[in-house]
Each structure stands twice: as C-alpha cells, then as structure tokens.
C-alpha cells in the first residue's frame, strides 16, 4: 500500500498544572486560576509524543507536518512553545480570553483541519480542568471522520490506522482508513522532555496567531455554571470488631 | 554677634580652635554612601531593570525541563545512589540526551547554544533534587566545556566539544595530595619531548598524581594541569603550569583510589596517577605556561556554579522541612509549623536562602554582562566602580561577586539543611528521607573549588587593593 503522507494536527490546552492542588475561588463560581502554575494538559503531551513517534517510526517523509494548535488566552503561547520544543513543526494560537466549551473548540478545529489539509488529528481524551472528554468526538462528528478514542497504541500502515483502545475490562482494537481522529489515553506513551537544543530550535519554528473571530466563531456558552465547591473533607472511618458489629453499624447509619 | 553662638562649621577658619576633644567633623562624609555601581548599566543599554531572579523565556523553559527530569528520573534513585556511592548510568545518559551536558556549547558542536545563566539555572534545579548529579553537570559545563570554548584551538574544539556535548563526561584535574589551595606548588610534571633543543616539542610526558577529581569514574576527557618547567623558582612556578587534554585511554593514565565521602557520595571522586603519559602538543589548551591563568579564570566562573548547587541544595532541604512542618506533622493538635517559634525559624532560613540566591544570580548576570562587554572589545580590567567597589575594574567586580556568592551560599546551605533536619525531628535524622543527606552534601560547599578561606582572601585582597592609600 502506498503510504499517504500524514499531516497531523495536535490540539493542546493550557490547564492548571497537574501537581497543583486546585482551590475554589472566593465567589465559588470557578476554580482559582490567578497566580496558579499552568502547564500543558498531560493528555495533550501524550498526543504530541504520539505524533513525534509516528514520524520517527514510519519511513522518512511519512509525516511531513505536525501542526500544534491551541485555543485560549495569549499565555497559551508558552504551552505551544514547550510543545514545539518537544519537536513539533509549527504552532497556531487562536486567541480567546473567554471560557470555551468543547463544541466551540471542535468547530474551530474543523476549520483548521480544512485550512491546513490535515488527515490525522490526535487529541487528549480529556483535559484535566473540565474533564469534558468531548472535543475529539465532536470534532470527528463535525468532520464526518472515523474516531478511535482512549488510544493506548497507535500504528499506521499506508491508508490504515490501527488503534488499540482502552475499554472497561480490557482493550479493543479498531482499524480505520484515513482521515481519522484519535484521542490519547495514559498508557499510550511516555512523553519526552523538551531537550535544551530543541528549546533553542523551537524559537525559529513558525508560530501563527489568529483570533476566534477569524474563523467566524465566538465563545458561545450553552451551559451556565451555577456553583463550584470543593468535595467535602474526608471523614474518618471507624473500625468494627466482627460481623455482628458491622451489621449493627450499618443499621445505625441507615444503610440497611 | 558673638562668634560663640554660630555653629562651628560656619565659623571662619581662623576662629576655629583645635582645642575641642571631639575631632572636627568634616563638612562631607569621607565616603559617599549608596553610590550605585553603575558599571554595567551605563555601558549596556538596558531596558527597565527587572527583579534579579527574572529569567528569560529560554531559561524558564530550561528550568521547567530540568525540574521535570530531576523529579521524574533522579528523585526515585537518589537514596539508592547515595547508599551505593555510585551514580546511576541511566541518569548520566539522560543528562546527555536532554542536552544538559552541553548547555553553553554552540549548536555547531552539538550543544544547546545557551548562555551562562541557563547553565546556572540547570545546576540549581538539579541540586534541589540531588547535589551529586548537580556537581557532575556543573564541573562538566562550567569547568571542562568552558575551558575548551575559551582556550581550545579550533582543532581541539572540533574534536572534543561534540563528544563533551553528547556522550563523554569531563574532569578537571588541578589538586594534588601536596597542593590544594596552593595550586601552583603542584608536583605533577609535563616534560617536553626535546627539552634541550626544540622550542616546539612534539609531545609532553606527564608524571605525577592528582586527587579529589570529580567525575573521574565516568569521565573520558581529562583536563590536567602540570608543571612544564620544574626548575622555576618558587615565586615563578605559576608561569610553567600548562593545561593538557588527556583522553582516558592514554597509556600510563590510571584511576586508582575511589574516595569514600561524607557527602555527595554518588559523585565519583578519585585519585588519578600519571605514569609516563604521553600527550601530543596539540592537546595543550591555550599555550604553554598559561595553565595558571586558565585555572584561575575557570574557577572564578565555576564558583558561581557551586553557588548555584548550594542554593539548590538549600532549597531542596528547606522544601522538605517546610512541607513536613506545615502539611504533615501535627503535635498538640496542630501542625508544628503553626507554632511561632518554628515558623520563625523557617522564615529566617528562607530569608537567608533568598539572600544567597540574590548573590548567585547577580554574579551570574554580572558574568553575562562582562562577556558581552568583552565581545564588544571593551577593556574590562581597568576603571573603578566607585567607593566600596573592588579593584580590577569590571572583571574584579565579577570575581568578588562570584567569591561572595560561593562563600555565602555554601554557608547558608549548611545552616538551612542542618535546621531542616531539626524541624523534621526524628524523620530528619533517619536515612529514609533525604533531609540528612542534604546536610552531609552541604559540607563540601565550603571546601571545593576554593575553600571559604580562599574566598575570603580573594574578597579581602580585591577590596584592600581598591582602598590602598
């Protein structure tokens, strides 16, 4: 099978760093973001790494373009630069300060795909701030493409993409013809560090900036967040002596 | 009007009498307080000055990468490496793979092509997790790589820099059993091949031994300082010292004893012996007799690297302690860090760390500014920054800042890491955690790359010279 060159789109998102403990803001309307350390969504790191590995393992010139795209405030440029330093080719920042919902993002990504003639989109299965887990699937729907979500293994042969997906109880392997949307899951790979020479090289890579309105879109919110609260603090448990004690305790708690 | 009513200073000179027991106060103080040393900002068109700890975007990205690498790859192995007194090979490979071993080496030789600041930030981040790994990276970057970059012939650069940036660790061999601080009393000799006849011998034969050599167990490339003219009188001996590049596999070169140490145990520290080791003259860094200048120049900069290692160590220890007292340990119904006495100790320690960091970062930025001026052809050794400044122009300023940075940072590292153990109580004392390790590691800071006494000597001399009548 003649190999189709892959033009990969890798959307990434700037989120609260996974190691930071999030706190609710004083108005209890959102998570506190000011002054908090932000990083690339860990699932998106897996996407970037996956695209780089495809380039490294397939025959030369199989992956002529790895384009990063991020929708968010101007500071998302830092996240894009980190991903460029991992080894991606180009970056596109679609600036938008307002909060974005997955459908808006998916619509914007659809425009980017047609603009850049991408035939493979690799996204994180979810972002760790909203845990929506929708963008990849919505994008596939809008594009009319096949989708393989929660990938723990991706391989490409010619026109076909084979993906092993994580499902409850194990894994499921699917095969699809390009173009395809794939979303990444934890076991897919171990993302590389941005090596120092690559950090320097990243400075010279093409970096484009656009606005959401350039795509004829605006940050419509179809959902309204009513309140945000922290989970209740963990209560200590109690020990029971034996089965009778357990039954007694369950009765006391009204569980039986 | 009676002259007595006027203040003394307004009295005409003739009316003043030298009878007062209080010495007459001069009209102006004999020193100008608070004259900023505008050395650097006048010469370099600087935009709005930023806080001393501000990092460029490149440095920030580098800091991020090094911190992640350190926490993911090094942290799990720190205790094991310390107990076994051996550096894990995979960590050294990781350092090379990610470009941490060629920070300042230009891109054309396979390095990252970054600045001195970047190297210092990398060393600091590594030390927050493991000072042993940090010193391996520090000696390699600030002593060995810099030596080639500054004094290597283009052939030496082409041969060795790519290796140093991508796969071969380097060592700096100056100290001997009989010469540490008194470096020029070294006994290792490098006898030229045709001493009597030719002024341009084809090779040199090195005999002697070096000790306390960092990285020796891993290094492939050694910078060896030897005396090419043993007949020089004592006060001229420095003029014969020459720096040779000696690859590990040269016949006669042997790593003998590996030291067992109090701290930085995972760092390899060995005795090296030279038994008729032949080195071609092409392997001389700089020129014959320039070894003294090279060593001193390198150590001045290496000092900042050690300062960075020490402030990284101090921060690592402080973090461990702060986390324990404010997140983990409760006694008498609350976190022990909530007791004012302990909280004050933690605050004091942090203040000292910030002061040490400020000295180190200032020394690092001073060096970068100095390099820019040198590149622009400026004379950096003359002139004075005004009262309070050291001798030696801008170069002297840098040397003083670097010495102060290392002196103070090693001091703070010891104090803070010692305090952190006490905050953590028994948990700080046992080898389960890393607190006790930081304290043992900190001790070397006041010793290597110029003892604290030598730093004080350097600072005092520079200041004294500037204040000579």
XYZ file of C-alpha atoms in Angstrom:
725
model
C 0.000 0.000 0.000
C 1.384 3.397 -0.925
C 1.769 5.412 2.219
C -0.317 8.553 2.449
C 1.747 11.374 3.922
C 0.388 12.276 7.340
C -0.379 15.902 8.085
C -1.036 15.677 11.794
C -2.952 18.248 13.820
C -2.249 18.190 17.543
C -4.548 20.449 19.582
C -3.201 21.240 23.050
C -4.631 23.053 26.040
C -3.124 25.143 28.805
C -4.513 23.986 32.132
C -3.655 24.080 35.821
C -0.526 22.011 36.363
C -1.470 18.507 37.396
C 0.603 18.663 40.570
C -1.120 21.790 41.879
C -3.980 21.402 44.317
C -6.866 23.388 42.807
C -8.864 25.707 45.022
C -12.276 27.214 44.512
C -12.342 30.988 44.171
C -13.913 33.093 46.885
C -17.064 33.733 44.838
C -17.483 29.959 44.488
C -18.049 30.295 40.759
C -14.883 28.738 39.416
C -11.525 27.269 40.264
C -8.941 29.880 41.278
C -6.596 30.496 38.369
C -4.711 33.654 39.229
C -1.145 33.055 40.264
C -1.545 29.319 39.802
C 1.028 27.343 37.845
C -0.243 26.361 34.405
C 1.070 23.648 32.091
C 0.182 21.582 29.069
C -2.695 19.176 29.646
C -0.939 15.849 30.365
C -3.100 14.008 27.833
C -2.002 16.525 25.206
C 1.641 15.748 25.982
C 0.784 12.182 25.029
C -0.658 13.482 21.732
C 2.475 15.455 20.909
C 4.668 12.470 21.765
C 2.473 10.162 19.666
C 2.836 12.396 16.597
C 6.619 12.549 17.061
C 6.877 8.785 17.401
C 4.884 8.270 14.227
C 7.410 10.463 12.432
C 10.310 8.543 13.954
C 8.996 5.045 13.321
C 7.419 5.412 9.870
C 9.578 5.654 6.731
C 11.187 9.063 6.125
C 8.852 11.767 4.790
C 5.799 9.881 6.045
C 4.895 12.723 8.361
C 5.588 15.990 6.529
C 3.762 18.212 9.009
C 2.956 18.251 12.727
C 0.878 21.329 13.473
C 0.066 22.350 17.021
C -2.993 24.419 17.742
C -4.246 25.896 20.973
C -7.332 27.931 21.791
C -7.013 30.150 24.783
C -5.534 33.322 26.231
C -2.285 34.800 24.936
C -0.315 32.899 27.566
C -1.129 29.669 25.805
C 1.799 30.635 23.603
C 4.104 29.318 26.343
C 2.450 25.915 26.198
C 2.741 25.890 22.424
C 6.420 26.751 22.664
C 7.011 23.864 25.040
C 5.347 21.524 22.557
C 7.454 22.998 19.734
C 10.472 22.296 21.922
C 9.398 18.661 22.151
C 9.755 18.521 18.379
C 6.569 19.624 16.615
C 6.915 21.695 13.427
C 4.561 24.647 13.612
C 2.194 26.280 16.041
C -1.070 28.182 15.709
C -2.513 30.141 18.605
C -6.190 31.040 18.338
C -6.508 33.738 20.941
C -9.628 33.877 23.036
C -9.845 35.039 26.633
C -13.382 33.871 27.342
C -14.057 30.360 28.564
C -14.532 27.922 25.708
C -16.808 24.937 25.532
C -15.877 21.765 23.663
C -18.299 22.376 20.791
C -16.794 25.785 20.009
C -13.319 24.281 20.119
C -14.370 21.425 17.877
C -15.856 23.846 15.347
C -12.660 25.899 15.306
C -10.546 22.774 14.915
C -12.703 21.701 11.969
C -11.826 24.966 10.246
C -8.134 24.469 10.955
C -8.258 20.929 9.570
C -9.712 22.059 6.263
C -7.413 25.096 6.103
C -4.305 23.007 6.683
C -5.402 19.813 4.911
C -4.751 17.645 7.957
C -5.638 13.986 7.701
C -4.941 12.870 11.255
C -5.953 14.687 14.429
C -4.564 13.448 17.734
C -6.132 14.969 20.848
C -6.000 14.198 24.535
C -9.024 12.161 25.605
C -9.938 14.883 28.098
C -8.462 17.946 29.677
C -7.797 17.882 33.376
C -9.622 21.130 34.085
C -13.115 20.363 32.855
C -12.728 16.591 32.259
C -15.308 17.056 29.470
C -13.884 14.361 27.202
C -15.970 15.621 24.278
C -13.850 17.642 21.888
C -12.338 14.735 19.965
C -15.647 13.008 19.460
C -17.458 16.224 18.469
C -14.706 17.055 16.011
C -14.978 13.642 14.377
C -18.716 14.131 14.114
C -18.394 17.571 12.558
C -15.772 16.332 10.102
C -17.577 13.104 9.332
C -14.403 11.173 10.102
C -13.868 7.892 11.916
C -12.719 8.191 15.517
C -10.735 5.978 17.884
C -10.778 7.224 21.453
C -8.718 6.353 24.559
C -5.857 5.037 22.479
C -3.146 3.046 24.210
C -1.493 2.090 20.934
C -1.475 3.716 17.502
C 0.015 2.301 14.323
C -0.255 3.431 10.742
C 0.204 1.363 7.611
C -0.444 3.056 4.332
C -4.027 4.288 4.414
C -4.977 2.405 7.554
C -4.742 3.415 11.162
C -4.934 0.675 13.771
C -5.738 1.782 17.302
C -5.908 -0.236 20.469
C -8.455 1.452 22.743
C -8.816 1.236 26.499
C -12.267 -0.004 27.407
C -13.768 -1.271 30.639
C -12.497 -4.741 31.149
C -9.557 -4.516 28.767
C -8.754 -3.193 25.332
C -10.444 -3.148 21.947
C -8.585 -2.870 18.657
C -10.121 -0.949 15.768
C -8.939 -0.218 12.295
C -9.923 2.789 10.207
C -8.992 4.423 6.946
C -7.514 7.922 6.987
C -8.595 10.579 7.773
C -9.118 9.749 11.426
C -9.489 11.424 14.823
C -7.669 9.694 17.684
C -7.760 10.620 21.362
C -4.937 9.602 23.676
C -5.021 7.715 26.945
C -2.456 7.310 29.694
C -0.740 4.124 28.598
C -0.056 5.338 25.079
C 3.498 6.544 25.662
C 5.868 8.437 27.957
C 6.273 11.966 26.681
C 9.819 13.140 26.115
C 11.384 16.127 27.838
C 11.991 19.275 25.815
C 15.739 18.866 25.355
C 17.838 22.022 25.532
C 18.952 22.038 21.884
C 15.300 21.640 20.906
C 14.267 24.522 23.136
C 16.632 26.713 21.142
C 15.438 25.311 17.807
C 11.819 25.935 18.777
C 12.423 29.671 18.785
C 12.792 29.612 14.998
C 9.749 27.475 14.219
C 6.731 29.082 12.519
C 4.265 30.494 15.026
C 0.982 31.974 13.818
C -1.537 33.943 15.845
C -5.197 34.317 14.975
C -8.433 35.142 16.741
C -11.514 33.009 17.204
C -13.499 35.613 15.251
C -11.235 34.990 12.233
C -12.975 31.650 11.953
C -16.413 33.203 12.134
C -16.886 31.801 15.613
C -17.471 33.259 19.057
C -17.185 31.821 22.532
C -20.850 30.903 22.949
C -21.698 29.322 26.257
C -24.538 26.873 26.150
C -24.038 25.842 29.762
C -24.088 28.080 32.807
C -22.022 27.110 35.830
C -24.220 27.571 38.868
C -21.686 26.878 41.586
C -18.361 25.234 42.194
C -17.459 23.673 45.509
C -14.731 21.509 46.892
C -15.528 17.912 47.767
C -16.442 17.536 51.469
C -13.402 16.794 53.624
C -12.846 13.144 54.237
C -14.391 11.924 57.433
C -12.503 9.429 59.463
C -13.893 5.949 59.415
C -14.385 3.600 62.329
C -13.330 0.063 62.957
C -15.744 -2.718 63.804
C -14.882 -5.790 65.842
C -16.687 -8.508 63.914
C -19.561 -9.234 61.523
C -22.204 -8.539 64.195
C -20.534 -5.238 64.879
C -20.590 -4.449 61.143
C -24.295 -5.225 60.834
C -25.057 -3.101 63.903
C -23.054 -0.179 62.498
C -24.704 -0.390 59.073
C -28.121 -0.329 60.792
C -27.056 2.725 62.785
C -26.038 4.502 59.591
C -29.350 3.628 57.989
C -27.637 1.692 55.249
C -29.694 -1.446 55.935
C 27.359 88.886 67.107
C 29.400 86.678 69.342
C 31.319 84.065 67.420
C 30.458 81.569 70.029
C 26.819 81.439 69.049
C 27.485 80.398 65.463
C 27.754 76.691 64.740
C 31.334 75.615 64.469
C 31.217 74.857 60.814
C 30.193 78.380 59.948
C 32.998 79.926 61.862
C 35.704 81.454 59.753
C 38.651 79.125 59.691
C 40.790 81.351 61.835
C 38.247 81.295 64.633
C 38.201 77.557 64.976
C 40.465 76.185 67.585
C 41.822 72.727 67.792
C 41.107 72.578 71.471
C 37.962 70.564 71.334
C 38.200 66.984 72.492
C 35.754 65.982 69.798
C 37.572 65.629 66.474
C 36.256 68.127 63.988
C 33.632 66.726 61.728
C 34.392 67.299 58.080
C 31.793 69.067 56.006
C 31.104 65.982 53.917
C 31.482 62.339 54.900
C 34.688 60.796 53.614
C 32.781 58.109 51.775
C 29.818 58.516 49.523
C 27.043 56.341 50.840
C 24.921 54.418 48.420
C 26.745 55.287 45.205
C 25.330 52.754 42.862
C 27.995 50.881 41.000
C 26.755 51.884 37.610
C 29.464 49.908 35.879
C 27.241 47.831 33.796
C 24.103 49.773 33.229
C 25.894 52.755 31.770
C 27.686 50.650 29.224
C 24.883 48.342 28.242
C 21.735 49.995 27.039
C 19.367 48.306 29.402
C 15.610 48.376 29.278
C 13.640 48.683 32.502
C 15.555 46.774 35.152
C 13.847 43.599 36.338
C 13.964 41.656 39.607
C 17.230 39.809 39.981
C 15.508 36.437 39.761
C 13.846 37.185 36.449
C 14.600 34.506 33.883
C 14.476 34.801 30.125
C 11.888 32.680 28.350
C 14.563 30.208 27.276
C 15.806 29.921 30.836
C 12.265 29.379 32.086
C 11.687 26.576 29.617
C 15.007 25.052 30.552
C 14.135 25.305 34.239
C 10.852 23.515 33.571
C 12.536 20.695 31.668
C 15.334 20.195 34.172
C 12.912 20.252 37.108
C 10.731 17.608 35.475
C 13.692 15.444 34.598
C 15.063 15.758 38.102
C 11.771 14.867 39.749
C 10.857 12.033 37.387
C 14.195 10.405 36.708
C 16.579 11.358 39.506
C 14.431 11.633 42.642
C 13.440 7.957 42.803
C 17.089 6.937 42.680
C 18.703 9.491 44.973
C 18.738 7.455 48.158
C 19.910 4.303 46.420
C 22.750 6.097 44.668
C 23.849 7.621 47.946
C 23.807 4.304 49.781
C 25.694 2.592 46.967
C 28.024 5.582 46.461
C 27.513 5.225 42.714
C 25.840 7.387 40.085
C 23.262 5.528 38.015
C 24.441 5.343 34.405
C 20.947 5.929 33.067
C 20.889 9.326 34.751
C 24.120 10.350 33.062
C 22.661 9.164 29.752
C 19.536 11.178 30.443
C 21.624 14.283 31.141
C 23.317 13.910 27.767
C 20.125 13.048 25.876
C 18.369 16.150 27.077
C 21.272 18.426 26.316
C 22.125 19.281 29.937
C 25.795 18.448 29.357
C 26.344 20.975 26.584
C 24.346 23.966 27.774
C 26.776 26.623 26.552
C 28.318 24.583 23.740
C 27.334 26.101 20.388
C 24.838 24.339 18.186
C 27.505 23.558 15.549
C 29.256 21.237 18.023
C 26.035 19.551 19.114
C 25.333 21.678 22.162
C 22.347 23.751 23.177
C 23.972 27.111 22.481
C 22.518 28.768 25.558
C 24.121 31.236 27.943
C 25.790 31.060 31.330
C 22.527 31.884 33.076
C 20.931 28.805 31.566
C 23.743 26.583 32.873
C 23.398 28.072 36.351
C 19.628 27.557 36.389
C 20.093 23.937 35.311
C 22.661 23.316 38.052
C 20.372 24.877 40.664
C 17.370 22.796 39.615
C 19.362 19.563 39.663
C 20.721 20.349 43.123
C 17.213 20.752 44.521
C 16.864 17.024 43.985
C 20.421 15.653 44.097
C 23.549 17.757 44.643
C 25.680 14.838 43.397
C 24.095 14.927 39.960
C 24.275 18.695 40.057
C 28.031 18.728 40.634
C 28.619 16.262 37.814
C 26.756 18.593 35.488
C 28.400 21.696 36.980
C 32.030 20.583 36.674
C 31.361 19.311 33.182
C 29.711 22.512 31.969
C 31.406 25.338 33.828
C 34.931 23.951 34.051
C 35.523 21.479 31.238
C 33.268 22.768 28.441
C 34.128 26.390 29.191
C 37.857 25.559 29.086
C 37.526 24.247 25.551
C 35.253 27.073 24.486
C 37.552 29.778 25.788
C 41.019 28.352 25.211
C 40.723 25.433 22.838
C 42.243 25.609 19.388
C 39.701 25.099 16.633
C 41.002 21.547 16.190
C 40.595 20.747 19.870
C 37.104 22.229 19.797
C 36.113 20.192 16.760
C 37.479 17.008 18.262
C 36.291 17.261 21.832
C 33.285 19.547 22.091
C 30.891 17.274 20.201
C 31.951 14.396 22.444
C 31.555 16.500 25.568
C 28.135 17.721 24.489
C 26.723 14.338 23.584
C 28.436 11.407 25.252
C 31.679 11.939 27.181
C 31.900 13.245 30.722
C 34.848 15.520 31.556
C 37.007 16.091 34.629
C 39.138 18.965 35.862
C 42.443 17.835 37.389
C 44.230 20.512 39.373
C 44.550 19.421 43.005
C 47.213 17.062 44.268
C 47.978 15.452 47.608
C 50.502 18.224 48.290
C 48.733 21.137 46.603
C 45.140 22.259 47.032
C 44.727 25.920 47.828
C 48.395 26.348 46.993
C 47.740 25.138 43.462
C 50.993 26.330 41.992
C 53.006 24.125 44.278
C 51.895 21.210 42.125
C 54.382 18.432 41.623
C 52.949 16.746 38.541
C 55.333 17.431 35.723
C 54.963 17.533 31.963
C 58.376 17.151 30.460
C 58.669 18.279 26.830
C 59.971 15.673 24.377
C 63.075 17.609 23.297
C 63.755 19.883 26.211
C 67.219 20.950 25.231
C 66.900 21.538 21.520
C 63.436 22.311 20.267
C 61.253 25.144 21.482
C 58.335 23.312 19.936
C 58.356 19.734 21.252
C 56.171 17.158 19.607
C 54.810 15.832 22.863
C 54.986 16.032 26.627
C 55.361 13.260 29.180
C 53.265 13.642 32.306
C 54.226 12.091 35.624
C 52.554 12.560 38.958
C 49.180 12.222 40.546
C 46.026 14.219 41.083
C 43.436 13.746 43.766
C 39.868 14.781 44.606
C 38.970 14.536 40.927
C 35.207 14.818 40.425
C 33.552 12.581 37.793
C 36.770 10.598 37.392
C 34.998 7.238 37.421
C 32.849 8.245 34.443
C 34.987 10.722 32.526
C 36.551 10.103 29.155
C 38.203 13.501 28.868
C 40.519 14.971 31.495
C 41.931 18.477 31.746
C 45.259 18.034 33.504
C 47.343 20.889 34.871
C 51.041 20.086 35.035
C 54.322 21.891 35.555
C 56.291 22.075 32.325
C 59.218 23.882 33.954
C 60.035 22.399 37.367
C 63.238 24.400 37.562
C 61.396 27.678 38.032
C 61.896 29.341 41.422
C 59.041 29.169 43.897
C 57.574 32.583 43.198
C 57.660 31.982 39.438
C 56.286 28.469 39.409
C 52.913 29.521 38.091
C 54.498 30.549 34.814
C 55.259 26.945 33.911
C 51.864 25.424 34.538
C 50.178 24.170 31.409
C 46.753 22.661 30.743
C 46.693 19.372 28.828
C 43.758 17.469 27.368
C 44.248 13.814 28.298
C 41.829 11.182 26.987
C 41.093 8.362 29.388
C 42.598 5.580 27.319
C 46.067 7.164 27.086
C 48.672 4.599 28.219
C 50.030 5.299 31.699
C 46.847 7.056 32.810
C 45.111 5.254 35.648
C 42.253 5.896 38.020
C 43.434 4.499 41.289
C 41.582 5.108 44.516
C 37.889 5.952 44.660
C 37.186 8.054 47.730
C 34.503 7.223 50.266
C 32.999 10.505 51.323
C 30.796 12.165 53.892
C 28.568 13.721 51.285
C 27.828 13.845 47.547
C 28.605 10.164 47.774
C 27.083 9.332 44.404
C 29.570 11.713 42.801
C 32.692 9.883 41.724
C 35.820 11.314 43.395
C 39.108 9.583 42.627
C 42.855 9.686 42.706
C 44.459 9.636 39.258
C 48.013 8.593 38.546
C 50.170 9.510 35.561
C 52.968 7.129 34.694
C 54.866 8.432 31.652
C 51.686 9.593 29.977
C 52.483 10.963 26.524
C 50.350 13.845 25.366
C 50.783 15.453 21.929
C 51.467 19.187 21.984
C 48.275 19.724 20.010
C 46.439 18.780 23.183
C 47.575 21.862 25.052
C 44.722 24.197 25.898
C 45.828 27.747 25.311
C 49.624 27.965 25.428
C 52.458 26.583 27.488
C 52.599 28.434 30.782
C 49.004 29.660 30.537
C 47.620 26.939 32.784
C 47.630 29.228 35.786
C 45.550 31.840 34.012
C 43.185 29.211 32.635
C 42.677 27.539 36.011
C 42.016 30.799 37.821
C 39.681 32.028 35.095
C 37.706 28.804 35.117
C 37.492 28.615 38.865
C 36.200 32.158 39.090
C 33.236 31.100 36.989
C 32.968 27.629 38.445
C 32.459 29.334 41.767
C 29.089 30.634 40.604
C 28.198 27.096 39.595
C 28.972 25.810 43.067
C 26.999 28.708 44.495
C 24.075 27.552 42.351
C 24.496 23.997 43.573
C 24.446 25.182 47.164
C 21.351 27.342 46.795
C 19.602 24.456 45.027
C 20.575 22.172 47.902
C 19.352 24.689 50.455
C 16.016 24.997 48.674
C 15.605 21.253 48.447
C 16.244 20.883 52.156
C 14.005 23.816 53.031
C 11.130 22.452 50.913
C 11.365 19.097 52.625
C 11.297 20.756 56.024
C 8.542 23.255 55.181
C 6.338 20.533 53.797
C 6.830 18.464 56.917
C 6.036 21.219 59.400
C 3.095 22.729 57.529
C 1.491 19.726 55.862
C 2.490 16.558 57.627
C 3.393 16.708 61.270
C 0.824 17.572 63.912
C 1.568 17.717 67.582
C -0.505 19.188 70.382
C -3.424 19.350 67.992
C -1.898 21.408 65.219
C 0.745 21.457 62.553
C 4.062 22.077 64.232
C 4.758 24.855 61.723
C 1.916 26.792 63.296
C 3.930 27.325 66.444
C 5.515 30.705 66.097
C 8.941 29.576 67.241
C 9.246 27.060 64.468
C 7.598 29.280 61.866
C 10.148 31.989 62.642
C 12.992 29.548 62.087
C 11.550 28.542 58.747
C 11.121 32.189 57.740
C 14.657 33.043 58.787
C 16.058 30.162 56.792
C 14.131 31.197 53.703
C 15.369 34.752 54.034
C 18.953 33.536 54.062
C 18.281 31.384 51.014
C 16.873 34.340 49.098
C 19.895 36.441 50.021
C 22.251 33.703 48.854
C 20.248 33.312 45.665
C 20.459 37.013 45.029
C 24.253 36.888 45.309
C 24.487 33.904 42.991
C 22.106 35.363 40.408
C 23.843 38.701 40.492
C 27.202 37.020 39.952
C 25.725 35.099 37.043
C 24.237 38.178 35.384
C 27.449 40.103 36.041
C 29.376 37.454 34.164
C 26.949 37.584 31.247
C 27.263 41.360 31.121
C 31.041 41.060 31.341
C 31.109 38.627 28.424
C 29.000 40.956 26.310
C 31.388 43.809 27.025
C 34.442 41.703 26.265
C 32.899 40.648 22.986
C 32.309 44.269 22.145
C 36.020 44.859 22.685
C 35.732 46.762 25.935
C 38.514 46.923 28.466
C 37.110 45.179 31.499
C 40.055 45.157 33.860
C 40.580 48.820 34.466
C 38.492 51.526 35.974
C 36.702 51.548 39.227
C 33.076 51.412 40.204
C 33.461 53.999 42.879
C 33.967 53.727 46.594
C 33.155 50.329 48.030
C 33.991 48.569 44.786
C 36.851 46.098 44.473
C 39.984 46.556 42.391
C 40.307 45.259 38.857
C 37.531 47.066 37.049
C 34.510 45.108 35.926
C 36.435 41.860 35.967
C 37.356 42.494 39.569
C 33.725 43.206 40.349
C 32.749 39.855 38.905
C 35.490 37.966 40.740
C 34.363 39.492 44.012
C 30.691 38.781 43.401
C 31.452 35.195 42.477
C 33.587 34.649 45.562
C 30.925 36.189 47.803
C 28.239 34.099 46.171
C 30.034 30.823 46.749
C 31.133 31.752 50.246
C 27.696 32.793 51.370
C 25.749 30.115 49.532
C 27.802 27.275 50.989
C 27.345 28.780 54.422
C 23.591 29.106 54.018
C 23.298 25.606 52.579
C 24.879 24.126 55.648
C 22.819 26.182 58.057
C 19.491 25.608 56.359
C 19.965 21.903 55.734
C 21.020 21.450 59.338
C 17.996 23.379 60.553
C 15.692 21.389 58.286
C 16.776 18.176 59.969
C 15.818 19.622 63.332
C 12.435 20.815 62.096
C 11.781 17.269 60.946
C 12.909 15.743 64.204
C 13.480 12.028 64.065
C 12.246 11.894 60.484
C 15.005 14.285 59.520
C 17.636 12.153 61.154
C 16.834 8.800 59.539
C 18.043 7.757 56.134
C 14.505 7.092 54.935
C 14.049 10.657 53.814
C 16.534 12.948 52.134
C 16.934 15.640 54.781
C 20.028 14.182 56.428
C 21.601 13.704 53.012
C 21.285 17.377 52.152
C 23.170 18.303 55.309
C 26.015 15.894 54.600
C 26.133 17.062 50.976
C 26.323 20.696 52.004
C 29.643 20.330 53.815
C 31.667 20.139 50.605
C 30.407 23.548 49.510
C 32.828 25.343 51.803
C 35.709 23.191 50.596
C 35.891 22.525 46.874
C 36.551 24.946 44.044
C 38.215 27.260 46.524
C 37.798 26.910 50.255
C 35.846 29.523 52.156
C 39.101 30.901 53.499
C 40.371 31.334 49.965
C 37.135 33.110 49.038
C 37.574 35.475 51.960
C 41.179 36.019 50.932
C 40.111 36.837 47.372
C 37.448 39.278 48.515
C 39.712 40.942 51.050
C 42.552 41.372 48.606
C 40.358 42.951 45.977
C 38.841 45.360 48.445
C 42.116 46.185 50.093
C 43.766 46.963 46.804
C 40.996 49.348 45.917
C 41.319 51.088 49.253
C 45.080 51.327 49.269
C 46.280 54.799 50.162
